[in-house]
Short mmCIF file of C-alpha atoms and ligand atoms in Angstrom, two decimals:
data_model
loop_
_atom_site.label_atom_id
_atom_site.label_comp_id
_atom_site.label_asym_id
_atom_site.label_seq_id
_atom_site.Cartn_x
_atom_site.Cartn_y
_atom_site.Cartn_z
CA UNK A 1 194.70 12.30 76.82
CA UNK A 2 195.63 12.29 73.29
CA UNK A 3 193.13 11.81 70.42
CA UNK A 4 192.90 8.07 69.05
CA UNK A 5 191.41 7.35 65.97
CA UNK A 6 189.58 3.54 65.90
CA UNK A 7 190.27 3.65 61.29
CA UNK A 8 190.97 5.37 58.77
CA UNK A 9 188.76 6.86 57.98
CA UNK A 10 188.46 8.68 61.55
CA UNK A 11 191.52 9.53 60.42
CA UNK A 12 190.70 11.17 57.52
CA UNK A 13 188.04 12.98 58.99
CA UNK A 14 189.72 14.67 60.34
CA UNK A 15 192.28 15.15 58.07
CA UNK A 16 190.01 16.48 56.97
CA UNK A 17 188.83 19.66 59.00
CA UNK A 18 192.21 19.87 59.73
CA UNK A 19 192.48 20.76 55.45
CA UNK A 20 195.11 18.78 55.64
CA UNK A 21 193.36 16.60 52.87
CA UNK A 22 191.79 16.74 49.23
CA UNK A 23 189.62 15.14 46.72
CA UNK A 24 189.56 14.86 43.47
CA UNK A 25 185.77 14.08 41.91
CA UNK A 26 186.68 13.85 38.80
CA UNK A 27 186.98 11.03 37.43
CA UNK A 28 191.45 9.89 36.82
CA UNK A 29 193.20 7.32 35.03
CA UNK A 30 194.89 4.57 37.58
CA UNK A 31 198.41 5.83 35.26
CA UNK A 32 199.96 8.16 36.05
CA UNK A 33 197.73 9.36 37.72
CA UNK A 34 197.30 8.50 41.59
CA UNK A 35 201.19 8.28 41.00
CA UNK A 36 201.51 11.60 39.91
CA UNK A 37 199.61 12.88 42.29
CA UNK A 38 200.81 11.15 45.63
CA UNK A 39 204.31 12.63 44.12
CA UNK A 40 203.32 15.98 43.52
CA UNK A 41 201.36 15.96 47.44
CA UNK A 42 204.49 14.88 49.20
CA UNK A 43 206.80 18.88 47.47
CA UNK A 44 203.53 21.02 48.34
CA UNK A 45 203.70 22.50 51.56
CA UNK A 46 201.78 21.42 54.07
CA UNK A 47 200.58 18.16 52.28
CA UNK A 48 198.63 17.51 52.36
CA UNK A 49 196.65 12.97 52.15
CA UNK A 50 194.42 12.75 48.59
CA UNK A 51 191.76 10.85 47.89
CA UNK A 52 190.23 9.99 44.58
CA UNK A 53 187.06 9.42 44.57
CA UNK A 54 187.01 8.12 40.98
CA UNK A 55 189.51 6.50 39.31
CA UNK A 56 188.56 4.68 35.26
CA UNK A 57 187.28 0.77 35.65
CA UNK A 58 187.32 0.13 39.58
CA UNK A 59 184.48 0.53 41.90
CA UNK A 60 186.48 2.17 45.13
CA UNK A 61 188.99 4.99 46.14
CA UNK A 62 192.12 5.51 46.63
CA UNK A 63 194.30 8.27 49.03
CA UNK A 64 197.40 8.43 48.93
CA UNK A 65 199.73 10.93 50.80
CA UNK A 66 198.37 10.35 53.99
CA UNK A 67 201.46 10.40 56.31
CA UNK A 68 202.45 13.11 53.93
CA UNK A 69 204.14 16.16 55.84
CA UNK A 70 205.10 16.74 59.24
CA UNK A 71 201.38 18.78 59.62
CA UNK A 72 199.94 14.80 59.09
CA UNK A 73 202.69 12.77 61.47
CA UNK A 74 201.21 15.31 63.94
CA UNK A 75 197.23 15.07 63.81
CA UNK A 76 199.06 11.03 63.57
CA UNK A 77 199.97 11.40 66.98
CA UNK A 78 196.88 14.30 67.98
CA UNK A 79 199.01 17.02 67.77
CA UNK A 80 198.00 20.13 66.29
CA UNK A 81 199.42 20.27 63.90
CA UNK A 82 202.10 22.62 63.49
CA UNK A 83 203.81 20.79 66.13
CA UNK A 84 207.93 20.69 65.72
CA UNK A 85 209.40 18.04 64.41
CA UNK A 86 211.67 17.55 68.01
CA UNK A 87 208.61 17.72 70.05
CA UNK A 88 207.39 15.06 68.11
CA UNK A 89 210.06 13.42 68.95
CA UNK A 90 210.30 13.86 72.56
CA UNK A 91 206.50 12.83 73.22
CA UNK A 92 206.76 9.84 70.81
CA UNK A 93 209.85 9.22 73.52
CA UNK A 94 207.25 9.98 76.39
CA UNK A 95 205.02 7.16 75.16
CA UNK A 96 207.48 4.77 73.93
CA UNK A 97 207.86 4.24 78.09
CA UNK A 98 203.52 3.58 78.00
CA UNK A 99 204.95 -0.16 76.02
CA UNK A 100 203.01 -2.73 75.98
CA UNK A 101 199.35 -2.26 76.20
CA UNK A 102 197.78 -4.51 74.67
CA UNK A 103 195.08 -5.09 72.18
CA UNK A 104 191.29 -5.43 72.50
CA UNK A 105 190.62 -8.21 70.28
CA UNK A 106 187.06 -8.41 69.41
CA UNK A 107 184.53 -10.94 67.58
CA UNK A 108 184.33 -11.52 64.54
CA UNK A 109 180.44 -9.61 64.49
CA UNK A 110 182.52 -6.89 65.73
CA UNK A 111 185.25 -6.25 63.17
CA UNK A 112 184.67 -3.40 60.55
CA UNK A 113 186.82 -5.90 58.54
CA UNK A 114 184.41 -8.33 58.29
CA UNK A 115 181.31 -6.56 56.71
CA UNK A 116 182.25 -8.65 53.03
CA UNK A 117 184.98 -11.18 52.13
CA UNK A 118 185.28 -13.21 48.85
CA UNK A 119 186.88 -16.76 49.22
CA UNK A 120 186.32 -17.71 45.33
CA UNK A 121 186.91 -16.86 42.13
CA UNK A 122 189.38 -14.13 44.18
CA UNK A 123 189.96 -10.72 42.06
CA UNK A 124 192.08 -8.11 44.46
CA UNK A 125 191.10 -5.38 41.53
CA UNK A 126 187.42 -6.42 41.86
CA UNK A 127 188.53 -4.89 46.09
CA UNK A 128 191.26 -2.78 44.46
CA UNK A 129 191.78 -0.01 42.21
CA UNK A 130 195.26 -1.29 42.17
CA UNK A 131 198.10 1.51 39.89
CA UNK A 132 201.63 1.37 38.28
CA UNK A 133 203.79 4.02 41.11
CA UNK A 134 206.82 5.02 39.27
CA UNK A 135 207.08 4.38 34.86
CA UNK A 136 210.00 1.38 35.09
CA UNK A 137 208.14 -0.58 38.15
CA UNK A 138 207.51 -4.58 36.80
CA UNK A 139 204.03 -3.69 37.48
CA UNK A 140 201.30 -3.01 39.95
CA UNK A 141 202.64 -2.43 43.62
CA UNK A 142 200.78 -1.67 47.10
CA UNK A 143 203.01 -0.31 49.53
CA UNK A 144 201.66 1.03 52.59
CA UNK A 145 200.97 -2.72 53.65
CA UNK A 146 200.54 -4.00 57.33
CA UNK A 147 201.57 -7.48 56.79
CA UNK A 148 201.05 -10.08 60.13
CA UNK A 149 202.85 -13.03 60.02
CA UNK A 150 203.81 -15.88 63.06
CA UNK A 151 206.37 -17.93 64.43
CA UNK A 152 206.14 -21.49 62.80
CA UNK A 153 207.66 -23.24 66.09
CA UNK A 154 206.04 -21.04 68.38
CA UNK A 155 202.07 -19.91 66.62
CA UNK A 156 200.75 -19.29 69.91
CA UNK A 157 202.61 -17.14 71.01
CA UNK A 158 201.86 -13.41 70.69
CA UNK A 159 204.60 -11.99 70.80
CA UNK A 160 206.71 -12.81 68.39
CA UNK A 161 203.59 -11.98 66.06
CA UNK A 162 205.37 -9.71 63.59
CA UNK A 163 203.37 -6.55 61.87
CA UNK A 164 205.35 -5.42 58.92
CA UNK A 165 205.67 -3.52 55.65
CA UNK A 166 207.41 -5.16 52.88
CA UNK A 167 206.61 -3.47 49.09
CA UNK A 168 204.78 -6.04 47.28
CA UNK A 169 203.97 -6.59 43.63
CA UNK A 170 200.30 -7.90 41.69
CA UNK A 171 201.09 -10.54 39.93
CA UNK A 172 197.85 -11.99 39.62
CA UNK A 173 194.17 -11.91 40.67
CA UNK A 174 195.19 -13.95 42.83
CA UNK A 175 199.13 -14.38 43.38
CA UNK A 176 201.78 -11.88 45.22
CA UNK A 177 204.99 -10.95 45.41
CA UNK A 178 206.86 -10.36 48.44
CA UNK A 179 210.86 -8.77 48.97
CA UNK A 180 211.32 -10.36 52.54
CA UNK A 181 215.08 -9.67 53.03
CA UNK A 182 217.35 -12.16 55.02
CA UNK A 183 217.09 -8.70 57.82
CA UNK A 184 214.04 -8.35 58.36
CA UNK A 185 211.26 -10.12 61.25
CA UNK A 186 209.60 -12.02 58.47
CA UNK A 187 212.85 -13.83 56.87
CA UNK A 188 213.35 -15.58 60.06
CA UNK A 189 209.70 -17.04 60.31
CA UNK A 190 210.54 -18.38 56.64
CA UNK A 191 213.37 -19.49 57.36
CA UNK A 192 211.50 -22.01 59.70
CA UNK A 193 208.55 -22.78 57.21
CA UNK A 194 210.69 -23.09 54.25
CA UNK A 195 213.00 -26.07 56.22
CA UNK A 196 210.40 -27.97 56.10
CA UNK A 197 208.55 -27.62 53.15
CA UNK A 198 205.82 -25.45 54.89
CA UNK A 199 203.17 -22.97 54.24
CA UNK A 200 203.88 -20.02 56.46
CA UNK A 201 200.36 -18.40 56.68
CA UNK A 202 200.05 -14.40 56.00
CA UNK A 203 197.70 -11.39 57.05
CA UNK A 204 197.58 -8.36 55.08
CA UNK A 205 196.22 -5.65 56.44
CA UNK A 206 195.83 -2.25 53.96
CA UNK A 207 194.54 0.90 55.21
CA UNK A 208 194.97 0.75 58.72
CA UNK A 209 194.03 3.43 61.62
CA UNK A 210 197.06 5.22 60.96
CA UNK A 211 199.65 4.49 63.72
CA UNK A 212 199.73 0.47 62.69
CA UNK A 213 200.89 1.54 60.22
CA UNK A 214 203.47 3.52 61.62
CA UNK A 215 204.02 0.57 63.78
CA UNK A 216 204.26 -1.81 60.79
CA UNK A 217 207.36 0.67 59.87
CA UNK A 218 209.06 0.87 62.69
CA UNK A 219 211.47 -1.36 63.95
CA UNK A 220 211.27 -3.46 67.16
CA UNK A 221 213.04 -6.10 68.48
CA UNK A 222 212.04 -9.87 67.47
CA UNK A 223 209.48 -10.50 69.96
CA UNK A 224 208.15 -7.02 70.72
CA UNK A 225 204.42 -6.93 69.48
CA UNK A 226 203.92 -4.25 67.77
CA UNK A 227 200.19 -3.92 68.43
CA UNK A 228 201.35 -3.58 72.18
CA UNK A 229 203.13 -0.06 70.97
CA UNK A 230 200.07 0.92 68.55
CA UNK A 231 198.50 1.05 72.23
CA UNK A 232 201.41 2.55 74.01
CA UNK A 233 200.90 5.55 71.19
CA UNK A 234 197.55 6.60 71.39
CA UNK A 235 198.96 6.95 74.80
CA UNK A 236 197.35 3.63 76.56
CA UNK A 237 193.97 3.16 74.95
CA UNK A 238 194.22 -0.41 73.49
CA UNK A 239 193.73 -1.40 69.13
CA UNK A 240 191.04 -3.49 68.43
CA UNK A 241 192.24 -6.30 66.34
CA UNK A 242 190.60 -9.54 64.81
CA UNK A 243 191.57 -13.59 64.39
CA UNK A 244 192.27 -13.99 60.91
CA UNK A 245 190.05 -16.05 58.73
CA UNK A 246 191.49 -18.92 58.02
CA UNK A 247 194.61 -18.53 60.47
CA UNK A 248 192.94 -18.37 63.59
CA UNK A 249 196.87 -17.89 65.76
CA UNK A 250 197.13 -14.57 63.39
CA UNK A 251 195.83 -10.53 63.83
CA UNK A 252 194.34 -8.60 61.52
CA UNK A 253 193.40 -4.48 62.90
CA UNK A 254 189.84 -4.56 63.17
CA UNK A 255 189.13 -1.42 60.97
CA UNK A 256 191.39 -1.71 58.59
CA UNK A 257 189.85 -0.92 55.17
CA UNK A 258 190.73 -4.39 53.51
CA UNK A 259 193.07 -8.12 54.41
CA UNK A 260 194.35 -9.98 51.85
CA UNK A 261 194.65 -13.55 53.54
CA UNK A 262 196.28 -15.93 51.90
CA UNK A 263 199.99 -18.03 52.92
CA UNK A 264 203.93 -17.86 50.83
CA UNK A 265 204.70 -20.47 48.70
CA UNK A 266 207.04 -22.42 50.25
CA UNK A 267 211.00 -22.74 48.31
CA UNK A 268 209.29 -21.11 45.36
CA UNK A 269 211.13 -17.20 44.00
CA UNK A 270 209.98 -15.44 41.12
CA UNK A 271 210.82 -12.48 39.34
CA UNK A 272 209.92 -9.62 41.31
CA UNK A 273 210.89 -5.91 40.39
CA UNK A 274 212.03 -3.21 39.29
CA UNK A 275 210.68 -1.04 41.81
CA UNK A 276 211.22 2.70 42.80
CA UNK A 277 212.86 2.68 46.56
CA UNK A 278 213.26 4.81 49.42
CA UNK A 279 216.85 6.12 48.57
CA UNK A 280 215.87 7.54 44.78
CA UNK A 281 216.65 5.01 43.26
CA UNK A 282 214.77 1.95 40.97
CA UNK A 283 216.03 -1.74 42.91
CA UNK A 284 215.94 -4.36 39.77
CA UNK A 285 214.12 -7.84 39.72
CA UNK A 286 215.15 -10.23 41.42
CA UNK A 287 213.36 -13.85 42.27
CA UNK A 288 211.49 -12.95 45.04
CA UNK A 289 208.83 -15.27 47.80
CA UNK A 290 205.42 -15.23 45.72
CA UNK A 291 202.25 -15.28 48.15
CA UNK A 292 198.80 -16.98 46.61
CA UNK A 293 196.12 -15.06 48.11
CA UNK A 294 192.31 -17.48 49.41
CA UNK A 295 190.48 -15.63 51.16
CA UNK A 296 189.39 -11.67 51.07
CA UNK A 297 187.59 -9.48 53.55
CA UNK A 298 186.74 -6.28 53.31
CA UNK A 299 184.56 -2.83 54.53
CA UNK A 300 181.72 -2.16 51.65
CA UNK A 301 183.21 0.65 49.69
CA UNK A 302 186.59 -0.19 50.88
CA UNK A 303 189.48 2.42 50.51
CA UNK A 304 192.13 1.47 49.17
CA UNK A 305 196.11 3.79 51.15
CA UNK A 306 199.02 3.48 48.93
CA UNK A 307 202.09 5.71 48.81
CA UNK A 308 204.33 6.79 46.42
CA UNK A 309 207.97 6.62 47.43
CA UNK A 310 211.17 8.25 44.58
CA UNK A 311 213.57 10.22 45.45
CA UNK A 312 212.94 11.87 49.13
CA UNK A 313 211.10 13.73 50.67
CA UNK A 314 208.24 11.90 49.37
CA UNK A 315 206.07 10.13 51.80
CA UNK A 316 207.02 7.71 53.68
CA UNK A 317 210.12 9.78 54.23
CA UNK A 318 207.63 10.55 56.89
CA UNK A 319 206.43 8.04 57.48
CA UNK A 320 210.27 6.02 58.26
CA UNK A 321 211.62 9.08 59.95
CA UNK A 322 210.72 9.73 63.85
CA UNK A 323 209.48 5.61 63.86
CA UNK A 324 213.89 5.05 62.52
CA UNK A 325 214.78 7.75 65.58
CA UNK A 326 213.12 5.87 68.34
CA UNK A 327 214.17 2.55 68.75
CA UNK A 328 217.08 3.67 67.90
CA UNK A 329 217.01 6.37 70.36
CA UNK A 330 216.04 4.16 73.29
CA UNK A 331 218.70 1.31 72.84
CA UNK A 332 221.95 3.71 72.48
CA UNK A 333 220.02 5.91 75.74
CA UNK A 334 219.93 2.66 77.41
CA UNK A 335 224.14 2.83 77.56
CA UNK A 336 224.65 6.20 77.50
CA UNK A 337 222.01 8.38 79.05
CA UNK A 338 224.19 11.25 78.24
CA UNK A 339 222.66 10.61 74.86
CA UNK A 340 219.57 13.57 73.65
CA UNK A 341 218.24 13.58 70.14
CA UNK A 342 218.31 10.81 67.26
CA UNK A 343 217.39 12.37 64.07
CA UNK A 344 218.21 9.13 61.80
CA UNK A 345 215.60 10.66 59.79
CA UNK A 346 217.93 10.55 56.30
CA UNK A 347 216.75 6.91 54.06
CA UNK A 348 215.58 5.15 57.02
CA UNK A 349 218.25 5.44 59.22
CA UNK A 350 221.01 4.89 56.24
CA UNK A 351 222.58 8.73 57.62
CA UNK A 352 221.81 9.05 61.15
CA UNK A 353 223.11 12.74 63.38
CA UNK A 354 223.20 11.87 67.27
CA UNK A 355 223.31 14.97 69.87
CA UNK A 356 225.09 14.55 73.22
CA UNK A 357 226.76 15.26 76.09
CA UNK A 358 230.73 13.94 76.21
CA UNK A 359 231.37 12.81 79.36
CA UNK A 360 235.42 11.49 78.46
CA UNK A 361 237.66 11.90 75.32
CA UNK A 362 236.42 9.82 73.19
CA UNK A 363 232.79 9.36 73.96
CA UNK A 364 231.17 10.17 70.94
CA UNK A 365 232.40 7.49 69.20
CA UNK A 366 231.40 4.79 71.24
CA UNK A 367 228.12 6.15 71.29
CA UNK A 368 228.36 6.18 67.34
CA UNK A 369 229.79 2.95 67.89
CA UNK A 370 226.77 1.62 69.89
CA UNK A 371 224.17 2.84 67.34
CA UNK A 372 226.51 0.49 64.74
CA UNK A 373 225.58 -2.55 66.21
CA UNK A 374 221.74 -1.54 66.98
CA UNK A 375 219.88 -4.41 64.87
CA UNK A 376 218.95 -1.49 63.05
CA UNK A 377 222.00 -0.12 62.38
CA UNK A 378 224.16 -2.52 61.93
CA UNK A 379 223.22 -2.77 58.71
CA UNK A 380 221.81 0.39 57.62
CA UNK A 381 223.33 2.98 59.24
CA UNK A 382 226.73 4.31 57.29
CA UNK A 383 227.34 8.22 57.63
CA UNK A 384 226.65 8.50 61.41
CA UNK A 385 227.28 12.56 62.71
CA UNK A 386 227.59 13.14 66.25
CA UNK A 387 226.90 16.57 67.71
CA UNK A 388 226.94 18.24 71.11
CA UNK A 389 224.34 18.26 72.98
CA UNK A 390 223.19 22.40 72.97
CA UNK A 391 222.88 20.57 68.62
CA UNK A 392 219.22 19.69 67.99
CA UNK A 393 220.35 17.30 65.49
CA UNK A 394 217.12 17.79 63.69
CA UNK A 395 218.16 21.23 62.47
CA UNK A 396 220.69 20.31 59.90
CA UNK A 397 221.96 24.26 59.60
CA UNK A 398 222.80 23.94 63.78
CA UNK A 399 224.14 20.92 62.70
CA UNK A 400 226.17 22.22 59.70
CA UNK A 401 227.30 24.83 62.05
CA UNK A 402 228.79 21.13 63.84
CA UNK A 403 230.40 19.77 60.79
CA UNK A 404 232.38 23.27 59.83
CA UNK A 405 233.55 24.41 63.39
CA UNK A 406 233.78 20.96 65.10
CA UNK A 407 235.73 18.82 62.90
CA UNK A 408 239.14 18.50 61.82
CA UNK A 409 238.62 15.96 58.81
CA UNK A 410 242.10 14.45 59.39
CA UNK A 411 241.46 13.05 63.65
CA UNK A 412 237.71 13.65 64.07
CA UNK A 413 237.01 10.99 60.65
CA UNK A 414 236.36 7.04 60.93
CA UNK A 415 235.88 4.82 58.98
CA UNK A 416 234.81 1.51 59.21
CA UNK A 417 235.00 -0.56 55.99
CA UNK A 418 234.12 -3.75 54.80
CA UNK A 419 230.81 -3.60 57.09
CA UNK A 420 227.58 -4.71 56.56
CA UNK A 421 225.20 -2.82 54.15
CA UNK A 422 222.06 -1.91 53.27
CA UNK A 423 221.43 -3.88 49.82
CA UNK A 424 219.06 -1.52 48.61
CA UNK A 425 221.40 1.32 48.80
CA UNK A 426 223.21 2.05 45.70
CA UNK A 427 226.25 2.54 46.74
CA UNK A 428 226.74 -1.10 49.36
CA UNK A 429 229.24 -3.04 47.39
CA UNK A 430 228.80 -6.01 47.17
CA UNK A 431 224.68 -5.17 47.94
CA UNK A 432 224.81 -5.50 51.60
CA UNK A 433 228.40 -4.59 52.04
CA UNK A 434 229.68 -1.43 52.75
CA UNK A 435 232.27 1.46 54.73
CA UNK A 436 230.76 3.21 57.57
CA UNK A 437 231.73 6.74 57.85
CA UNK A 438 231.92 7.98 61.83
CA UNK A 439 232.33 12.16 62.39
CA UNK A 440 232.91 13.18 65.36
CA UNK A 441 231.50 17.08 66.01
CA UNK A 442 231.24 17.33 69.01
CA UNK A 443 233.46 19.54 70.63
CA UNK A 444 237.26 18.10 72.40
CA UNK A 445 237.11 16.75 76.71
CA UNK A 446 239.55 15.93 78.57
CA UNK A 447 241.87 13.10 77.90
CA UNK A 448 241.49 14.56 74.19
CA UNK A 449 243.51 17.74 73.87
CA UNK A 450 241.42 20.69 72.75
CA UNK A 451 244.68 22.74 71.93
CA UNK A 452 241.96 25.71 71.36
CA UNK A 453 239.45 26.72 73.41
CA UNK A 454 236.44 29.34 72.45
CA UNK A 455 234.54 31.16 74.23
CA UNK A 456 230.35 30.18 72.33
CA UNK A 457 228.19 32.98 71.41
CA UNK A 458 225.41 34.02 73.85
CA UNK A 459 221.66 34.41 72.69
CA UNK A 460 221.98 38.89 73.84
CA UNK A 461 219.73 39.04 77.07
CA UNK A 462 216.28 39.96 75.97
CA UNK A 463 216.13 37.65 72.66
CA UNK A 464 212.86 35.49 73.14
CA UNK A 465 211.08 39.11 73.95
CA UNK A 466 212.17 41.07 70.75
CA UNK A 467 211.49 37.17 68.98
CA UNK A 468 207.80 37.42 70.28
CA UNK A 469 207.18 41.34 69.85
CA UNK A 470 208.83 40.45 65.60
CA UNK A 471 205.92 38.35 65.40
CA UNK A 472 203.20 39.85 67.17
CA UNK A 473 204.40 42.94 64.62
CA UNK A 474 204.23 40.73 61.56
CA UNK A 475 200.97 38.97 62.29
CA UNK A 476 199.67 42.35 62.94
CA UNK A 477 200.99 43.21 58.90
CA UNK A 478 199.66 40.00 57.43
CA UNK A 479 196.36 40.57 59.04
CA UNK A 480 196.24 44.17 58.13
CA UNK B 1 201.44 -10.02 21.46
CA UNK B 2 204.33 -10.00 22.75
CA UNK B 3 205.83 -8.80 26.46
CA UNK B 4 207.36 -4.98 26.28
CA UNK B 5 210.64 -6.07 28.74
CA UNK B 6 211.75 -9.97 27.45
CA UNK B 7 209.74 -10.13 23.68
CA UNK B 8 208.39 -13.77 24.73
CA UNK B 9 204.52 -14.55 23.81
CA UNK B 10 203.77 -16.62 26.32
CA UNK B 11 201.57 -12.94 27.54
CA UNK B 12 197.95 -13.19 28.71
CA UNK B 13 194.75 -11.03 29.39
CA UNK B 14 194.94 -11.71 33.89
CA UNK B 15 192.26 -9.31 34.13
CA UNK B 16 189.56 -7.12 32.66
CA UNK B 17 188.55 -3.65 34.51
CA UNK B 18 185.99 -4.40 36.86
CA UNK B 19 183.20 -1.75 35.67
CA UNK B 20 182.49 -1.12 32.23
CA UNK B 21 184.86 -3.17 29.50
CA UNK B 22 188.13 -0.08 29.45
CA UNK B 23 190.70 -1.97 30.19
CA UNK B 24 192.63 -4.54 29.79
CA UNK B 25 196.08 -5.85 32.78
CA UNK B 26 198.46 -8.56 30.40
CA UNK B 27 200.89 -10.24 32.32
CA UNK B 28 203.99 -12.16 30.59
CA UNK B 29 204.56 -15.49 31.57
CA UNK B 30 208.02 -15.59 31.28
CA UNK B 31 209.50 -12.98 33.66
CA UNK B 32 206.15 -11.97 34.89
CA UNK B 33 205.63 -8.10 33.80
CA UNK B 34 202.31 -6.21 33.86
CA UNK B 35 200.63 -3.27 32.30
CA UNK B 36 197.47 -2.02 31.09
CA UNK B 37 196.34 -1.78 27.94
CA UNK B 38 196.11 2.16 28.11
CA UNK B 39 199.61 2.34 29.12
CA UNK B 40 201.97 2.12 26.46
CA UNK B 41 204.93 0.90 28.07
CA UNK B 42 209.00 1.50 27.23
CA UNK B 43 211.55 -0.63 29.70
CA UNK B 44 214.67 1.13 29.07
CA UNK B 45 217.41 -1.37 28.39
CA UNK B 46 218.53 -1.51 32.18
CA UNK B 47 216.24 -3.09 32.65
CA UNK B 48 214.88 -5.74 29.31
CA UNK B 49 214.88 -9.52 30.78
CA UNK B 50 216.63 -12.85 29.04
CA UNK B 51 216.13 -15.87 29.25
CA UNK B 52 219.83 -16.02 30.76
CA UNK B 53 219.14 -13.33 32.41
CA UNK B 54 216.78 -14.62 34.52
CA UNK B 55 218.88 -17.74 35.45
CA UNK B 56 221.66 -15.44 37.97
CA UNK B 57 218.86 -13.12 39.25
CA UNK B 58 219.90 -12.58 42.21
CA UNK B 59 217.22 -14.97 45.08
CA UNK B 60 215.87 -13.42 48.13
CA UNK B 61 216.70 -14.09 50.54
CA UNK B 62 218.27 -17.31 50.11
CA UNK B 63 216.91 -20.39 50.32
CA UNK B 64 217.87 -22.80 52.97
CA UNK B 65 218.51 -26.74 52.74
CA UNK B 66 215.27 -28.91 53.98
CA UNK B 67 215.25 -30.30 57.29
CA UNK B 68 215.63 -34.24 56.68
ZN1 LIG C 501 208.33 -11.56 29.52
#
């Protein structure tokens, strides 16, 4: 059974034991220190989480870059920290099939997130050391929240309850701006509430066990519950949840550091942004929804977990790498069992590489079109590369080999114009419309002609043996 | 005090530091830009706002019609 974590604190302890968490003990300024450290940590090889113990003017601690390296990602899954990306992808796929594992509902007394309550004179700054992440951000942002909301039409339907990550701007001591893009689940719920001019209750959970955060940013079906996936990804160990205080139909992670409760104000939009976004550029100011916070619960001495995002790669690219790849793989695999792996790690799946065996001519193009018709792939995926089944899509050297030696652009590159795009992709114009490109980098199979068949090079016999010999010799030199 | 983004005078203190009296956070009630007293905010030209610009900003998500 894989190691699992009840809450963020247990995970931080493991990261520290494994040398993947560092502490800054000296007092720092909120700006620019915390943002700069988040940027720096993802540039350092094997980037650790960075915990700030003292921030000028604030009570609590901040931790950043918790998910920001493949080592931390492997430890999140309870695997050895040197596990390869492809092996982590395969293990995630295996555990994914355990869905659903119903969560364990605990009482209010048993839930650490209820240790302290603030229900009047709400002041977010008393509980959270808020800070500006990037210089041109329009304010202080909460970038790593798990936002829980229900479907107003089916408030008691647990499966339609959504846990998602949306960017949040602090607008006042008790008020937040939130980005609910039309393509996101929460927008479906909000529209139902706004049609009736009703408030949409929400609970914002901060500082969660790492697989809760991971699932909150995973694109799953509208009626698939994220907590049931957390149990699956914990290899069958249910995760603990508890009722929210002000909206008892909503469930929050029991071990959360901080839970902000309130509601989206119906039919109101206020200036939000700019915000440095995951494609590596700022998204400008827009009129967006606002949340009134009415109630806060928090653990004693809460730790504020937030992430840096900027020019890729940063923590968000690690967080949204395999959790974008796995659901797309599962959906495509259902129709095309020949598909071997999906790498959708580039800007949340705007760029995707799929490896597949081709059953007949034109197969690669069909696989690409299946990707482009999945709920996530339709708006997001723009550059799609299909490679043969023996090419590892997580190995970019191998992918470049396929592009350079398998692609005849005049027939293998296809453009699909005027298609859905991701609005935050600055090349989409108007925002949300784009051209898709499919590159078929597979070897032609009949009935597609392949007039110049080749014999692929194979590794000499004993190559594997010599890999071990060379590695041992190298290690012996290091040990000297 | 003028807002560094929209030049409005409709600014106020949002909050003072919970520990010590070491900083304040200011907010503009016209464009909702906020900044800390320890920062020297420089809003680049591209992100400056005027009332005309605010009136034409995109609305996310669109507000649906009311059910009758
Ligand atoms: Zn202003």
